[in-house]
Amino acid sequence: MINITMAVYTHAMMNDILASIDSEINALKQVRAVLAGTSHGGRKAKRKYKTLSAEARAKISAAQKKRWAKQKRAAK
């Protein structure tokens, strides 16, 4: 009877230890995610911007100049 009680006691202790280790692993994963710049669903904290081609920048510039010219004509 002593062997069975000791086995149950040891098994219960092992489960507690494993639960504690799992809890610590989860906490470390959260800390790692914060330090790596990710949080909540793996989203990156910093947004990456796409670069525009020279042609696209020229089109945007021409359109803005056209709007400014229209405003200037309307102001007269």
Backbone as a printed PyTorch tensor [residue, N CA C, xyz], in Angstrom:
tensor([[[  0.8140,  -1.1860,   0.0000],
         [  0.0000,   0.0000,   0.0000],
         [  0.8630,   1.2570,   0.0000]],

        [[  1.9820,   1.2260,   0.6140],
         [  2.8690,   2.3760,   0.6520],
         [  3.3780,   2.6860,  -0.7480]],

        [[  3.6890,   1.6870,  -1.5530],
         [  4.1850,   1.9080,  -2.9030],
         [  3.1420,   2.5960,  -3.7840]],

        [[  1.8760,   2.2130,  -3.6550],
         [  0.8040,   2.8190,  -4.4470],
         [  0.6230,   4.2810,  -4.0380]],

        [[  0.6260,   4.5520,  -2.7470],
         [  0.4710,   5.9230,  -2.2590],
         [  1.6350,   6.7880,  -2.7320]],

        [[  2.8330,   6.2450,  -2.6710],
         [  4.0150,   6.9830,  -3.1050],
         [  3.9440,   7.2610,  -4.6040]],

        [[  3.4640,   6.3080,  -5.4060],
         [  3.3520,   6.4920,  -6.8450],
         [  2.3240,   7.5710,  -7.1750]],

        [[  1.2050,   7.5850,  -6.4790],
         [  0.1680,   8.5930,  -6.7020],
         [  0.6870,   9.9630,  -6.2910]],

        [[  1.3510,  10.0260,  -5.1550],
         [  1.9020,  11.2820,  -4.6720],
         [  2.9380,  11.8190,  -5.6580]],

        [[  3.8020,  10.9430,  -6.1630],
         [  4.8260,  11.3460,  -7.1180],
         [  4.1900,  11.7940,  -8.4280]],

        [[  3.1540,  11.0970,  -8.8780],
         [  2.4730,  11.4550, -10.1190],
         [  1.8070,  12.8280,  -9.9840]],

        [[  1.1940,  13.0900,  -8.8430],
         [  0.5510,  14.3870,  -8.6100],
         [  1.5880,  15.4980,  -8.5740]],

        [[  2.7150,  15.2350,  -7.9420],
         [  3.7820,  16.2330,  -7.9030],
         [  4.3230,  16.5010,  -9.3030]],

        [[  4.4650,  15.4400, -10.0980],
         [  4.9820,  15.5940, -11.4550],
         [  4.0260,  16.4300, -12.2990]],

        [[  2.7190,  16.2120, -12.1210],
         [  1.7350,  17.0070, -12.8610],
         [  1.8250,  18.4780, -12.4700]],

        [[  2.0150,  18.7590, -11.1900],
         [  2.1630,  20.1460, -10.7370],
         [  3.4180,  20.7840, -11.3330]],

        [[  4.5030,  20.0260, -11.3470],
         [  5.7540,  20.5390, -11.9030],
         [  5.6040,  20.8190, -13.3920]],

        [[  4.9570,  19.8910, -14.1160],
         [  4.7510,  20.0810, -15.5580],
         [  3.8550,  21.2910, -15.8280]],

        [[  2.8280,  21.4810, -15.0160],
         [  1.9480,  22.6450, -15.1790],
         [  2.7310,  23.9350, -14.9400]],

        [[  3.6020,  23.9100, -13.9440],
         [  4.4190,  25.0810, -13.6570],
         [  5.3710,  25.3870, -14.8060]],

        [[  5.9650,  24.3550, -15.3770],
         [  6.8770,  24.5340, -16.5130],
         [  6.1200,  25.0860, -17.7160]],

        [[  4.9230,  24.5480, -17.9980],
         [  4.1130,  25.0480, -19.1130],
         [  3.7540,  26.5190, -18.9260]],

        [[  3.4310,  26.8910, -17.7020],
         [  3.1040,  28.2800, -17.4070],
         [  4.3120,  29.1860, -17.6650]],

        [[  5.4720,  28.7370, -17.2400],
         [  6.7020,  29.5130, -17.4460],
         [  7.0380,  29.6410, -18.9320]],

        [[  6.8370,  28.5630, -19.6900],
         [  7.0900,  28.5870, -21.1420],
         [  6.1750,  29.6110, -21.8150]],

        [[  4.8940,  29.6240, -21.4380],
         [  3.9610,  30.5870, -22.0270],
         [  4.3650,  32.0260, -21.7080]],

        [[  4.7920,  32.2550, -20.4770],
         [  5.2330,  33.6020, -20.1060],
         [  6.4620,  34.0150, -20.9020]],

        [[  7.4020,  33.0910, -21.0880],
         [  8.6080,  33.3950, -21.8620],
         [  8.2810,  33.6440, -23.3330]],

        [[  7.3170,  32.9160, -23.8700],
         [  6.9040,  33.1420, -25.2600],
         [  6.3150,  34.5400, -25.4340]],

        [[  5.5430,  34.9830, -24.4550],
         [  4.9680,  36.3270, -24.5250],
         [  6.0590,  37.3900, -24.4540]],

        [[  7.0230,  37.2050, -23.5840],
         [  8.1340,  38.1540, -23.4740],
         [  8.9230,  38.1760, -24.7670]],

        [[  9.1680,  37.0100, -25.3510],
         [  9.9050,  36.9320, -26.6100],
         [  9.1630,  37.6650, -27.7230]],

        [[  7.8410,  37.5010, -27.7700],
         [  7.0430,  38.1690, -28.7940],
         [  7.1470,  39.6890, -28.6570]],

        [[  7.1330,  40.1820, -27.4460],
         [  7.2470,  41.6320, -27.2280],
         [  8.6290,  42.1190, -27.6520]],

        [[  9.6540,  41.3730, -27.2670],
         [ 11.0160,  41.7870, -27.6170],
         [ 11.2790,  41.6830, -29.1140]],

        [[ 10.6310,  40.7420, -29.7830],
         [ 10.8240,  40.5650, -31.2240],
         [  9.9890,  41.5560, -32.0290]],

        [[  9.1310,  42.3090, -31.3660],
         [  8.3340,  43.3140, -32.0730],
         [  7.0080,  42.7880, -32.5710]],

        [[  6.5860,  41.6480, -32.0970],
         [  5.2920,  41.1180, -32.4870],
         [  4.4510,  40.9250, -31.2480]],

        [[  3.1590,  41.0410, -31.4570],
         [  2.2260,  40.7880, -30.3700],
         [  0.8560,  40.5330, -30.9580]],

        [[  0.0110,  39.8930, -30.2240],
         [ -1.3760,  39.6360, -30.5910],
         [ -1.5220,  39.1100, -32.0210]],

        [[ -1.4210,  37.8420, -32.1830],
         [ -1.6620,  37.2440, -33.4820],
         [ -0.4970,  37.3200, -34.4350]],

        [[  0.6600,  37.6560, -33.9750],
         [  1.8220,  37.6840, -34.8420],
         [  1.9450,  38.9060, -35.7170]],

        [[  1.1540,  39.9070, -35.4850],
         [  1.2740,  41.1270, -36.2810],
         [  2.5540,  41.8540, -35.9290]],

        [[  3.1630,  42.4680, -36.9090],
         [  4.3670,  43.2540, -36.6670],
         [  3.9600,  44.6240, -36.1520]],

        [[  4.7100,  45.1080, -35.2030],
         [  4.3920,  46.3880, -34.5940],
         [  4.6980,  47.5450, -35.5400]],

        [[  5.7160,  47.4130, -36.3590],
         [  6.1090,  48.4920, -37.2510],
         [  5.5710,  48.2050, -38.6490]],

        [[  4.9710,  49.2270, -39.2650],
         [  4.4030,  49.0650, -40.5990],
         [  5.4900,  49.2420, -41.6420]],

        [[  5.5020,  48.3710, -42.6270],
         [  6.4520,  48.4920, -43.7280],
         [  5.7600,  49.2070, -44.8850]],

        [[  6.3900,  50.2200, -45.3890],
         [  5.8370,  50.9920, -46.4980],
         [  6.4290,  50.5000, -47.8070]],

        [[  5.5760,  50.4860, -48.8210],
         [  6.0530,  50.1180, -50.1510],
         [  6.6770,  51.3460, -50.8000]],

        [[  7.7100,  51.1280, -51.5730],
         [  8.3390,  52.2480, -52.2740],
         [  7.6590,  52.4300, -53.6240]],

        [[  7.5270,  53.6640, -54.0160],
         [  6.9030,  53.9800, -55.3000],
         [  7.9750,  54.0710, -56.3800]],

        [[  7.5870,  53.6890, -57.5670],
         [  8.5040,  53.8220, -58.6920],
         [  8.5880,  55.2960, -59.0890]],

        [[  9.5940,  55.6170, -59.8460],
         [  9.7650,  56.9950, -60.3180],
         [  8.5690,  57.4130, -61.1690]],

        [[  8.0590,  56.5090, -61.9580],
         [  6.9040,  56.7960, -62.8120],
         [  5.6710,  57.1190, -61.9640]],

        [[  5.4500,  56.3620, -60.9000],
         [  4.2970,  56.5950, -60.0300],
         [  4.4250,  57.9410, -59.3160]],

        [[  5.6360,  58.2450, -58.8410],
         [  5.8480,  59.5390, -58.1790],
         [  5.6040,  60.6870, -59.1490]],

        [[  6.0280,  60.5140, -60.3980],
         [  5.8350,  61.5630, -61.3990],
         [  4.3440,  61.7700, -61.6750]],

        [[  3.5720,  60.6940, -61.7360],
         [  2.1290,  60.8110, -61.9720],
         [  1.4480,  61.5240, -60.8110]],

        [[  1.8160,  61.1750, -59.6000],
         [  1.2400,  61.8240, -58.4220],
         [  1.6010,  63.2940, -58.4070]],

        [[  2.8420,  63.6160, -58.7120],
         [  3.2930,  65.0060, -58.7400],
         [  2.5320,  65.8100, -59.7900]],

        [[  2.3590,  65.2330, -60.9630],
         [  1.6410,  65.9310, -62.0380],
         [  0.1860,  66.1670, -61.6540]],

        [[ -0.4360,  65.1860, -61.0300],
         [ -1.8360,  65.3380, -60.6200],
         [ -1.9730,  66.4240, -59.5650]],

        [[ -1.0350,  66.4700, -58.6040],
         [ -1.1040,  67.4950, -57.5600],
         [ -0.8810,  68.8820, -58.1510]],

        [[  0.0620,  69.0180, -59.0670],
         [  0.3120,  70.3150, -59.7170],
         [ -0.9120,  70.7770, -60.4850]],

        [[ -1.6070,  69.8150, -61.0910],
         [ -2.8300,  70.1370, -61.8330],
         [ -3.9030,  70.6630, -60.8650]],

        [[ -4.0230,  70.0360, -59.6850],
         [ -4.9970,  70.5040, -58.6920],
         [ -4.6410,  71.8990, -58.1920]],

        [[ -3.3580,  72.1390, -57.9490],
         [ -2.9290,  73.4570, -57.4880],
         [ -3.2200,  74.5300, -58.5440]],

        [[ -2.9680,  74.2160, -59.8140],
         [ -3.2280,  75.1610, -60.8980],
         [ -4.7230,  75.4710, -60.9650]],

        [[ -5.5490,  74.4650, -60.7820],
         [ -6.9940,  74.6650, -60.8120],
         [ -7.4290,  75.5690, -59.6710]],

        [[ -6.8780,  75.3760, -58.4680],
         [ -7.1920,  76.2230, -57.3250],
         [ -6.7530,  77.6720, -57.5730]],

        [[ -5.5740,  77.8050, -58.1720],
         [ -5.0240,  79.1430, -58.4310],
         [ -5.9070,  79.8780, -59.4310]],

        [[ -6.3820,  79.1850, -60.4820],
         [ -7.2670,  79.8080, -61.4680],
         [ -8.6020,  80.1910, -60.8490]],

        [[ -9.1170,  79.3390, -59.9510],
         [-10.4050,  79.6240, -59.3050],
         [-10.2970,  80.8010, -58.3320]],

        [[ -9.1460,  81.0220, -57.7640],
         [ -8.9500,  82.1050, -56.8030],
         [ -8.9360,  83.4790, -57.4780]],

        [[ -8.6150,  83.5460, -58.7710],
         [ -8.5170,  84.8440, -59.4780],
         [ -9.8450,  85.4130, -59.8130]]])
